[in-house]
mmCIF file of C-alpha atoms and ligand atoms in Angstrom:
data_model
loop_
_atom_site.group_PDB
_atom_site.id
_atom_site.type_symbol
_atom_site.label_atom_id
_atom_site.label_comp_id
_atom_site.label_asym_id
_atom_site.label_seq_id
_atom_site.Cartn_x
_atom_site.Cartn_y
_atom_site.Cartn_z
ATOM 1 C CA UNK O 27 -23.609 24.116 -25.847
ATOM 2 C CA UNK O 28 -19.806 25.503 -26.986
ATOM 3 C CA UNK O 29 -19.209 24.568 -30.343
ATOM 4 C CA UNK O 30 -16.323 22.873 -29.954
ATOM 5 C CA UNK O 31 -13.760 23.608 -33.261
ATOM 6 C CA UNK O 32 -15.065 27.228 -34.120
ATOM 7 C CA UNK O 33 -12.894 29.712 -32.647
ATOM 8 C CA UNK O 34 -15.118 30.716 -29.915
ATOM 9 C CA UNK O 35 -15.279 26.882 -28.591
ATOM 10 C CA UNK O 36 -11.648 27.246 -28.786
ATOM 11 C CA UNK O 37 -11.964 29.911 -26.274
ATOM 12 C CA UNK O 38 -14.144 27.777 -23.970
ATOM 13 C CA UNK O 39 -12.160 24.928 -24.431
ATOM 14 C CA UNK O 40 -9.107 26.598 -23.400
ATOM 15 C CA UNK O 41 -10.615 28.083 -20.426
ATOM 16 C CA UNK O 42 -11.927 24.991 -19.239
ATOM 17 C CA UNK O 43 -8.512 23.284 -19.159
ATOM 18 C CA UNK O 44 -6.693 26.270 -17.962
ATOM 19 C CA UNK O 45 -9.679 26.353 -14.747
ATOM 20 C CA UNK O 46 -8.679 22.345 -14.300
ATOM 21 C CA UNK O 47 -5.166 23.337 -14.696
ATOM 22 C CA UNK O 48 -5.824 25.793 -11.908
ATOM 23 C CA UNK O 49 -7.589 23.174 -9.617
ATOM 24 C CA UNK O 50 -4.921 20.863 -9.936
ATOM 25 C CA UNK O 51 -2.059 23.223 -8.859
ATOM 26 C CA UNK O 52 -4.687 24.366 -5.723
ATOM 27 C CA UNK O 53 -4.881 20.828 -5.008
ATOM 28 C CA UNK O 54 -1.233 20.052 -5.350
ATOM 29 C CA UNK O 55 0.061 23.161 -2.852
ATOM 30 C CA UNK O 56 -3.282 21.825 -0.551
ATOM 31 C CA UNK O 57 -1.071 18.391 -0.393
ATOM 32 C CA UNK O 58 2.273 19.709 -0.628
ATOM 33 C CA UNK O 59 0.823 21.699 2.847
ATOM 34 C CA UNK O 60 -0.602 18.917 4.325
ATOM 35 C CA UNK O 61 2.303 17.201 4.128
ATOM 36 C CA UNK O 62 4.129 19.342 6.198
ATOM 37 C CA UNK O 63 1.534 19.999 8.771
ATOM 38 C CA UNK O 64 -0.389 17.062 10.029
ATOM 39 C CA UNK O 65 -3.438 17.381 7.248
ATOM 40 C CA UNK O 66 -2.011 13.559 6.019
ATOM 41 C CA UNK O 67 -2.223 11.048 8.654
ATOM 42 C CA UNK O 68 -2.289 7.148 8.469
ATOM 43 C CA UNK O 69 -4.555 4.235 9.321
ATOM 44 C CA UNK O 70 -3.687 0.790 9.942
ATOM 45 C CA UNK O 71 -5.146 -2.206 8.862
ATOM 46 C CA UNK O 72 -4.827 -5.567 10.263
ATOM 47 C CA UNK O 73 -3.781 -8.719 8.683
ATOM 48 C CA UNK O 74 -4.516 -11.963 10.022
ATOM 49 C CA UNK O 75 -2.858 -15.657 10.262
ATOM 50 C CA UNK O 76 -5.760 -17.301 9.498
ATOM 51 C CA UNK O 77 -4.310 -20.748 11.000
ATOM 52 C CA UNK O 78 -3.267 -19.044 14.684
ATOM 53 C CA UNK O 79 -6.078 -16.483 14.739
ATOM 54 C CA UNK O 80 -3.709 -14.379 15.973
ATOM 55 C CA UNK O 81 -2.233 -10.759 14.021
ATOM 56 C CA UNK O 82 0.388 -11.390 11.353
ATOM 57 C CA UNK O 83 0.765 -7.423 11.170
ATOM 58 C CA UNK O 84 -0.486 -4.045 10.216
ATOM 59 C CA UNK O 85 -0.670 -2.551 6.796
ATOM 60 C CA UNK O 86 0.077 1.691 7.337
ATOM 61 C CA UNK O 87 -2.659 3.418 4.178
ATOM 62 C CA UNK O 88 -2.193 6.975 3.956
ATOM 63 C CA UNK O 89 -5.259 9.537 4.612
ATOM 64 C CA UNK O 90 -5.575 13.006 3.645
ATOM 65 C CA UNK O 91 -8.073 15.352 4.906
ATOM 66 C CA UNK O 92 -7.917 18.470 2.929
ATOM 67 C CA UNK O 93 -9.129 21.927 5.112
ATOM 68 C CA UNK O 94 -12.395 22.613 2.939
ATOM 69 C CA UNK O 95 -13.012 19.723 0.476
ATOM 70 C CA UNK O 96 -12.664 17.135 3.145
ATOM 71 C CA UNK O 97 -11.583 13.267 2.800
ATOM 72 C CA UNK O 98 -9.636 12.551 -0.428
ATOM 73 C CA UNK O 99 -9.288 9.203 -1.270
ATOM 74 C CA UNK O 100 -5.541 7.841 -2.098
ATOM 75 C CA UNK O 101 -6.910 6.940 -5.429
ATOM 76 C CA UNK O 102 -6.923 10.856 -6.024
ATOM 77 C CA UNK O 103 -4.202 11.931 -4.256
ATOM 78 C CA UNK O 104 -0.908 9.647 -4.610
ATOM 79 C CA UNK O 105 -1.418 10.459 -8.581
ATOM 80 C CA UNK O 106 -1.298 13.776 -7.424
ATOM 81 C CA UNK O 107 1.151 13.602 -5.625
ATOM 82 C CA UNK O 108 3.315 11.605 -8.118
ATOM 83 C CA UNK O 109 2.466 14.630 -10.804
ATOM 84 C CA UNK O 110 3.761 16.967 -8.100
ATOM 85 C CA UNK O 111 6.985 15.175 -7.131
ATOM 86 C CA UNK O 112 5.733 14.607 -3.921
ATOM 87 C CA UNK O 113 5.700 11.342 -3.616
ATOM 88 C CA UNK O 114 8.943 10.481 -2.888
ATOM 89 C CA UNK O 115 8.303 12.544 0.437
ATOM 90 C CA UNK O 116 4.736 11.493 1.113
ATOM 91 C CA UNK O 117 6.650 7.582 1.185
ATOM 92 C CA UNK O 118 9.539 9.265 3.828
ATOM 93 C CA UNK O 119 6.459 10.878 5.729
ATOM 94 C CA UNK O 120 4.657 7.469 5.958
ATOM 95 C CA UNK O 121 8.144 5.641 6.818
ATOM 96 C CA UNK O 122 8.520 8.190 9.901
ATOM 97 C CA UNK O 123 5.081 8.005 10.747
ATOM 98 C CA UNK O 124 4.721 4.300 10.859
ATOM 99 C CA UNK O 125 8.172 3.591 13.017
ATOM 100 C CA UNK O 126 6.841 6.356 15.021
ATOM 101 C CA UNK O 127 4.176 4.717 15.638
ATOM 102 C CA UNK O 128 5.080 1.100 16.074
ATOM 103 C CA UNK O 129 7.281 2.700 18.655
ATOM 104 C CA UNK O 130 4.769 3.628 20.113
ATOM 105 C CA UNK O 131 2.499 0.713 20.520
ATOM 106 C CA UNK O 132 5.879 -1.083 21.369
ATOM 107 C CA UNK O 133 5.969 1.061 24.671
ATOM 108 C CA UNK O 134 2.184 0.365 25.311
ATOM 109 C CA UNK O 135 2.744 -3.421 24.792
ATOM 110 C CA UNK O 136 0.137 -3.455 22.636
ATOM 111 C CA UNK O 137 1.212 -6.423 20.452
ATOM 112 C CA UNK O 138 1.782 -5.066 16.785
ATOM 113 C CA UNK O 139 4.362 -7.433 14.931
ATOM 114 C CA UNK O 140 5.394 -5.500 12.304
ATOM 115 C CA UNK O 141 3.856 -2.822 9.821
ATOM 116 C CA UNK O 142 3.820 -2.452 6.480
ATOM 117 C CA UNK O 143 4.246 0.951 4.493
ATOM 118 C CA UNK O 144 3.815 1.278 0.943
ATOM 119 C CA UNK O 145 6.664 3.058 -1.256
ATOM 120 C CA UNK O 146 6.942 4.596 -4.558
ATOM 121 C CA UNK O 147 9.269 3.839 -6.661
ATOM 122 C CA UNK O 148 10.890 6.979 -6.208
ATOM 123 C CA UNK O 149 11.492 6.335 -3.220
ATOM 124 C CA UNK O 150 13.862 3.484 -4.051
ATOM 125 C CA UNK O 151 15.418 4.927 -6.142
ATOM 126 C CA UNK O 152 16.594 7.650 -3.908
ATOM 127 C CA UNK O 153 20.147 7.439 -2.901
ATOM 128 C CA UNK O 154 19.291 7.824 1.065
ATOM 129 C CA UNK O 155 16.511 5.236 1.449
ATOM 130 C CA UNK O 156 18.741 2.505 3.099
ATOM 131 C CA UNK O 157 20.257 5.196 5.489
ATOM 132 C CA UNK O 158 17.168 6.655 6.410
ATOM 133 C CA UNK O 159 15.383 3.427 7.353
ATOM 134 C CA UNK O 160 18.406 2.167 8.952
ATOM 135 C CA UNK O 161 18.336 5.545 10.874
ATOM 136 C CA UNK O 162 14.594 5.695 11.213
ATOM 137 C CA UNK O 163 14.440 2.091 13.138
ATOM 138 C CA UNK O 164 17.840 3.024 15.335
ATOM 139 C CA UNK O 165 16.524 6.015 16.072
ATOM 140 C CA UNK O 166 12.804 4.345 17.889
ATOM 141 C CA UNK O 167 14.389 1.443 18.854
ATOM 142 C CA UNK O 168 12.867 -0.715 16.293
ATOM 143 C CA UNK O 169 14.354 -3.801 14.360
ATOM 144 C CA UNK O 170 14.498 -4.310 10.579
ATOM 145 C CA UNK O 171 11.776 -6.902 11.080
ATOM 146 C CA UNK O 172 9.484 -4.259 12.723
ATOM 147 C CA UNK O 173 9.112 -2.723 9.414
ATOM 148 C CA UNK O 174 7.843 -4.326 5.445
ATOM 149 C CA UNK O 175 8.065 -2.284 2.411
ATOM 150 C CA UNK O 176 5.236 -2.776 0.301
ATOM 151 C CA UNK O 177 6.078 -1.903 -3.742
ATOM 152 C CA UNK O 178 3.785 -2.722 -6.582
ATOM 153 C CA UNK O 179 4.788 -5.132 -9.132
ATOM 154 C CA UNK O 180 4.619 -3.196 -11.917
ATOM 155 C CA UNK O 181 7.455 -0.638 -10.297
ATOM 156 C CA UNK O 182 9.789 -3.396 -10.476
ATOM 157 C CA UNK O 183 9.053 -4.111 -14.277
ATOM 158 C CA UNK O 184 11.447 -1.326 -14.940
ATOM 159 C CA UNK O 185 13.890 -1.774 -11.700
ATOM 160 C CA UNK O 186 17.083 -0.246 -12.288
ATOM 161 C CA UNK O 187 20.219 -1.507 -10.911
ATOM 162 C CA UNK O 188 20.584 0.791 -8.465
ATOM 163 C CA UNK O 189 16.518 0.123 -7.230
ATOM 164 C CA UNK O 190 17.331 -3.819 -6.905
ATOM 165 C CA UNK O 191 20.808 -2.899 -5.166
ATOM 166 C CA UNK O 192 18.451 -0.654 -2.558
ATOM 167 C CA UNK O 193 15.741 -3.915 -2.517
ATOM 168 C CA UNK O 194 19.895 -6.022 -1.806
ATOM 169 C CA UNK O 195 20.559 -3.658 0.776
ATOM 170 C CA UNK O 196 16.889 -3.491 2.517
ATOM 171 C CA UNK O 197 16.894 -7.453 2.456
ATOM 172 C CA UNK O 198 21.010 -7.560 4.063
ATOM 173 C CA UNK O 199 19.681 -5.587 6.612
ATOM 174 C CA UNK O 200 16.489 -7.603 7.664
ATOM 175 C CA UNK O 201 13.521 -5.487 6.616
ATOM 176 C CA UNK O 202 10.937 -7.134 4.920
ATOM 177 C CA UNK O 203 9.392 -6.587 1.170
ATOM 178 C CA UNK O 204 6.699 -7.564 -0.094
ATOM 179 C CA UNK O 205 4.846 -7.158 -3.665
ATOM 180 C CA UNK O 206 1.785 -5.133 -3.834
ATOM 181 C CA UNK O 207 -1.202 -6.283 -5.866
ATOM 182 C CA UNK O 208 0.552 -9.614 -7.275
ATOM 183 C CA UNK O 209 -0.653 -10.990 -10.531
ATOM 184 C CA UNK O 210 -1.780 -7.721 -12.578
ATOM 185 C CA UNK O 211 1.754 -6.282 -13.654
ATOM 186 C CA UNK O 212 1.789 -8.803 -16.787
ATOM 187 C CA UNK O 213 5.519 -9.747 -15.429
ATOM 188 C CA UNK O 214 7.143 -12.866 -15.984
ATOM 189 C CA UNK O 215 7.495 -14.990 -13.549
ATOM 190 C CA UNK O 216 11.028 -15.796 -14.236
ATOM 191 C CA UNK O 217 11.964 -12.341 -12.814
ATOM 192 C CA UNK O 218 10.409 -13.467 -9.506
ATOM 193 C CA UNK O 219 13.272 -15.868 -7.619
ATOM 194 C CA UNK O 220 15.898 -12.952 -8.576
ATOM 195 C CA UNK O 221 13.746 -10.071 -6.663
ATOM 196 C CA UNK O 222 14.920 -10.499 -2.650
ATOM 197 C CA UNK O 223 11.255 -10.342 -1.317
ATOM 198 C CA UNK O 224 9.661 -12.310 1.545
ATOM 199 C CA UNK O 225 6.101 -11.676 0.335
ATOM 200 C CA UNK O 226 3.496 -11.667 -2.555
ATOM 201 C CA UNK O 227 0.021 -9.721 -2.098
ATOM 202 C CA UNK O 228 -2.215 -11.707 -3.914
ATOM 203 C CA UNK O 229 -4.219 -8.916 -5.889
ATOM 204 C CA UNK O 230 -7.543 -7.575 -4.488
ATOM 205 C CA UNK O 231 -9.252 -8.378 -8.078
ATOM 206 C CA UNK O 232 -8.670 -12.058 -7.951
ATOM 207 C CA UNK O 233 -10.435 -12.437 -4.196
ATOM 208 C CA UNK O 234 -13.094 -9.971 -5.456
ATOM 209 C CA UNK O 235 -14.065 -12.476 -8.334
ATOM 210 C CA UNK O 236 -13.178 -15.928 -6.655
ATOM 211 C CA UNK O 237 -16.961 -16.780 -5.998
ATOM 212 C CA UNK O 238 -18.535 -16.457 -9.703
ATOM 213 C CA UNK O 239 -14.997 -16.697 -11.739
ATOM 214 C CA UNK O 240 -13.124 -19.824 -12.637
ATOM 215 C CA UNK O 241 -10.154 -17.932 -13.797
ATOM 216 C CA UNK O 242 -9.799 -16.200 -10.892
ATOM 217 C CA UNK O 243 -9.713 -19.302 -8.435
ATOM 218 C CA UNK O 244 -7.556 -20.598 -11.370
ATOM 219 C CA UNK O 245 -5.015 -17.652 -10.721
ATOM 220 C CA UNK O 246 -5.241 -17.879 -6.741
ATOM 221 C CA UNK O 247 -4.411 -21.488 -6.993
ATOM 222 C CA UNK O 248 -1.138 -20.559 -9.269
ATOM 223 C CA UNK O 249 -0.229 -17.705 -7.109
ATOM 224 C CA UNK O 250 -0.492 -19.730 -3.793
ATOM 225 C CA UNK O 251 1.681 -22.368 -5.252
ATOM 226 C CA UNK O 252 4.189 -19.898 -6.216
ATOM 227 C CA UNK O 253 4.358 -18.501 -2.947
ATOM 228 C CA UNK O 254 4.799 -21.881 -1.721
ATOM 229 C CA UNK O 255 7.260 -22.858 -4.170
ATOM 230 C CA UNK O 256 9.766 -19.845 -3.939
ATOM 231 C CA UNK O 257 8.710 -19.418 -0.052
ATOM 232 C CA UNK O 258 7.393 -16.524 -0.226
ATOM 233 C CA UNK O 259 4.302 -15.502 2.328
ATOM 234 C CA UNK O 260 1.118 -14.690 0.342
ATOM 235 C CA UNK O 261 -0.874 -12.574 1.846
ATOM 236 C CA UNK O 262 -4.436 -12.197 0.117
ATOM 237 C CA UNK O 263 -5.742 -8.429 0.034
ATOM 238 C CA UNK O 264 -9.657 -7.355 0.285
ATOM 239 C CA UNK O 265 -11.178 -10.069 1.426
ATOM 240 C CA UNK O 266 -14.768 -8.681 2.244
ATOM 241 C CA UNK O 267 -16.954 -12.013 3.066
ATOM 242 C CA UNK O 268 -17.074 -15.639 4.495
ATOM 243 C CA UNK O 269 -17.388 -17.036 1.116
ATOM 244 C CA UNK O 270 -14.272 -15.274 -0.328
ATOM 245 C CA UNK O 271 -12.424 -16.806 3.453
ATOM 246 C CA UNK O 272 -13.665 -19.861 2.512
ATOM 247 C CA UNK O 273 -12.837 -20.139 -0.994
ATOM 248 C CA UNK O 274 -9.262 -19.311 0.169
ATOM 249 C CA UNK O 275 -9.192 -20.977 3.100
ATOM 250 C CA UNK O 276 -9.769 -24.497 0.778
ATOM 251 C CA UNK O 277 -6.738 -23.358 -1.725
ATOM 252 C CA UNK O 278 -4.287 -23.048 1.583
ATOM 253 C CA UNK O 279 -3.837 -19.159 1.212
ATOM 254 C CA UNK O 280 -3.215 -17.910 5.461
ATOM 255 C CA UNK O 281 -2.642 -14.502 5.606
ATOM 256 C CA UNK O 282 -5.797 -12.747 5.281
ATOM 257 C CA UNK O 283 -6.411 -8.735 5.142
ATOM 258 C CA UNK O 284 -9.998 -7.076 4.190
ATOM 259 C CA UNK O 285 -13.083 -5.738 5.586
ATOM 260 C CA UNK O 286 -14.281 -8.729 6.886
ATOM 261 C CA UNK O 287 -11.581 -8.661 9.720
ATOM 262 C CA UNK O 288 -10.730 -5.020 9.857
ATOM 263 C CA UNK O 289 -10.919 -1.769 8.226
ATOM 264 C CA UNK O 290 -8.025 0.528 7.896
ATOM 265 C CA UNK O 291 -8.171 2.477 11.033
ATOM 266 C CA UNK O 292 -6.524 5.144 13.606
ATOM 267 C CA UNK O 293 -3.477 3.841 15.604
ATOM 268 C CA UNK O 294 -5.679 4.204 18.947
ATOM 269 C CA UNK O 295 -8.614 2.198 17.216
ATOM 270 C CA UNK O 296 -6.118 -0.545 16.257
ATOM 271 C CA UNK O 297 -5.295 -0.919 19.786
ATOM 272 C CA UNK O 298 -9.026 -1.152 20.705
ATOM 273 C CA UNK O 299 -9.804 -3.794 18.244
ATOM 274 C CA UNK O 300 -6.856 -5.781 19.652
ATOM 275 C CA UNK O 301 -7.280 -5.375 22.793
ATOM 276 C CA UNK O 302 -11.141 -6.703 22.068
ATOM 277 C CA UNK O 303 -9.826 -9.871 20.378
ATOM 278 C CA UNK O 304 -8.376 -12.740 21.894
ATOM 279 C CA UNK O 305 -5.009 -12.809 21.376
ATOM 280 C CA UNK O 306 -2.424 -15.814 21.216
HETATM 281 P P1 C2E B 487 -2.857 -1.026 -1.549
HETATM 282 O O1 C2E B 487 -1.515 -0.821 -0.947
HETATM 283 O O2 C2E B 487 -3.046 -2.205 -2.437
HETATM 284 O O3 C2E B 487 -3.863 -1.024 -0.331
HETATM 285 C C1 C2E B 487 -5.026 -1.800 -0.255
HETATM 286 C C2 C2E B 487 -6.253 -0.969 -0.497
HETATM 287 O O4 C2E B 487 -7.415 -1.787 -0.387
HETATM 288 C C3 C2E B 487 -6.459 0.160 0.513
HETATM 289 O O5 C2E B 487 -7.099 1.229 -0.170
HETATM 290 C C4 C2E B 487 -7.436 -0.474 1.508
HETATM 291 O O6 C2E B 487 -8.171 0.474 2.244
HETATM 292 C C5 C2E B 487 -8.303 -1.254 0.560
HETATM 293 N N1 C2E B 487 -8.977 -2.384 1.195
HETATM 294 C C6 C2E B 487 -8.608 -3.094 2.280
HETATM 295 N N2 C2E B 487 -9.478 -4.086 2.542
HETATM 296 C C7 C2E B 487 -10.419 -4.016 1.590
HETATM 297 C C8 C2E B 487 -11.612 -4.793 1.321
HETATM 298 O O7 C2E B 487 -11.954 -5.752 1.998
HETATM 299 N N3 C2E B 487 -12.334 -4.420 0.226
HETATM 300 C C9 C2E B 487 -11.977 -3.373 -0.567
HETATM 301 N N4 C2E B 487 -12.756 -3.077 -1.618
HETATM 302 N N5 C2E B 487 -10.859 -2.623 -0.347
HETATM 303 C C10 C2E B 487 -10.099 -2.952 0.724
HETATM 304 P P2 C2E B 487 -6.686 2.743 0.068
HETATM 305 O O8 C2E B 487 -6.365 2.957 1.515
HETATM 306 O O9 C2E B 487 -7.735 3.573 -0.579
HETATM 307 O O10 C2E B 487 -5.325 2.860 -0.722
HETATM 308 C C11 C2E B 487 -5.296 2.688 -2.122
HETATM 309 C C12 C2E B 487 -3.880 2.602 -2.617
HETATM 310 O O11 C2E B 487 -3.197 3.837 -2.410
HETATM 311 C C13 C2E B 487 -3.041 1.561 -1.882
HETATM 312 O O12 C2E B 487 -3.290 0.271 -2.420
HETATM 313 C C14 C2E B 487 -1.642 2.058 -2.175
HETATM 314 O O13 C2E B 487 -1.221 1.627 -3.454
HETATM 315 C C15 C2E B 487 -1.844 3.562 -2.201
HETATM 316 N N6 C2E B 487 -1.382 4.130 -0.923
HETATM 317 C C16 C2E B 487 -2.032 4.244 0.261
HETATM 318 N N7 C2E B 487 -1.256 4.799 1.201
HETATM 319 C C17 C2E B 487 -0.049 5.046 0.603
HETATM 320 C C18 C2E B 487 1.203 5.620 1.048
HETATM 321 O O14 C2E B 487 1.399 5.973 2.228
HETATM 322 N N8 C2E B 487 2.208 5.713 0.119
HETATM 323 C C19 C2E B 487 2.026 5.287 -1.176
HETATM 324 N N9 C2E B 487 3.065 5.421 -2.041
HETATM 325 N N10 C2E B 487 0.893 4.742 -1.612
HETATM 326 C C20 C2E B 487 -0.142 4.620 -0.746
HETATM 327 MG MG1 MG B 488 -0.230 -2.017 -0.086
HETATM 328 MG MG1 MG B 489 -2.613 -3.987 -2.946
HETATM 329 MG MG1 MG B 490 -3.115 -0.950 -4.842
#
């Protein structure tokens, strides 16, 4: 056991932080790679209109396999990638990816009605977002409903102008946004008819507790009625069980996406598991 204050646990100290140091920067060239050459790839999961039965859209979740340490989970790497400044680019890779993609399943008539990629806030507040998408969709034949733009609530806390003018734009030209994990930014709610989104995604957290926690059927029930009220689409994240569907279901909430309908899963899988379901 290193003393830790004496000179010698100084050392050690030292050492150990400049080895983490040294893992960190491995990890972040291992990402910064894999960006570039196919190690990141994404899976789709679906999300379902609980009313119609039918698929209400896809939700694009970045994976990264890295060559020797295998899976990482997002978790680990989109911090990583934020401390790198590689965010910005791992959002442009998924926007690419995911029109690619849609294009894709467009050709195959495979019935995907839109998907949903999630940004940084970087990447809105990058002068050429509006541009690219625009480009992006032209370029596979995609329109601005194709595509959502997912962005957490606690990135818009701070929104500068020039992020809602990109959010203006975005809306003006038909794409859809939506607010990632809803209800845990500690935002006011006043802010909430100014931002031009279509949805709200009703935080994991609060469908993870709904069975054994008042407060958090108290908070569905609020956030439901706010959708409804400013007419927004709630879609409720992670649902995992028929009890948590249930609960839910009974407080009006429609669009469902968790485990219990779908995992997040290769393009080709997606296609499986719709082609296995009845369709409307
Ligand atoms: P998120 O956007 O809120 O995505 C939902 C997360 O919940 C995903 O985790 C998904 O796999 C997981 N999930 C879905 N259904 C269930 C369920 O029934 N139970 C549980 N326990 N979890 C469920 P994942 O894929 O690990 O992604 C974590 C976060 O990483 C995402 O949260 C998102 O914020 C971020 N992320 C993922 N891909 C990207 C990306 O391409 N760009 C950016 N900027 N962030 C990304
Ligand atoms: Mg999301
Ligand atoms: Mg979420
Ligand atoms: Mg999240």
């Amino acid at each position: 056991q290193a003393k830790l204050g004496g000179r010698g646990g100084a050392r050690f100290f030292n050492e150990e932080m400049q080895q983490r140091t040294r893992e960190r920067v491995a990890l972040e060239a291992a990402l910064r790679l894999g960006l570039r050459d196919g190690g990141l790839r994404l899976h789709y999961q679906p999300q379902i209109d609980r009313r119609s039965g039918s698929l209400y859209g896809v939700e694009a979740l970045a994976r990264w396999s890295h060559p020797q340490l295998g899976e990482i989970p997002p978790a680990r790497f989109i911090p990583l990638a934020e401390e790198a400044g590689l965010v910005a680019e791992l959002g442009r890779w998924a926007l690419g990816e995911a029109c690619r993609q849609m294009a894709q399943w467009r050709r195959a008539g495979i019935p995907v009605p839109r998907v949903a990629v999630n940004l940084s806030t970087r990447n809105f507040e990058e002068e050429g977002l509006v541009p690219m998408v625009a480009g992006l969709l032209d370029a596979h034949g995609l329109v601005p409903g194709d595509l959502t733009l997912e962005m957490t609530e606690s990135m818009l806390l701070d929104a500068t102008p020039s992020v809602l003018a990109a959010l203006q734009a975005l809306r003006a030209m038909g794409v859809h946004l939506s607010l990632d994990d809803f209800g845990t930014g500690y935002s006011s709610l006043s802010y909430l008819h100014r931002l031009p989104i279509h949805e709200l995604k009703l935080d994991q957290s609060f469908v993870r507790d709904l069975a054994d926690n008042a407060t958090a059927r108290a908070l569905t029930n609020t956030i439901l009625r706010i959708g409804d009220s400013l007419k927004l689409t709630v879609v409720a994240e992670g649902v995992e069980n028929t009890l948590q569907a249930q609960l839910l279901a009974e407080r009006g909430s429609t669009i469902v996406q968790g485990y219990l309908y779908g995992r997040p899963m290769p393009a080709q899988a997606l296609a499986d598991w719709i082609a296995g379901k009845p369709q409307q």
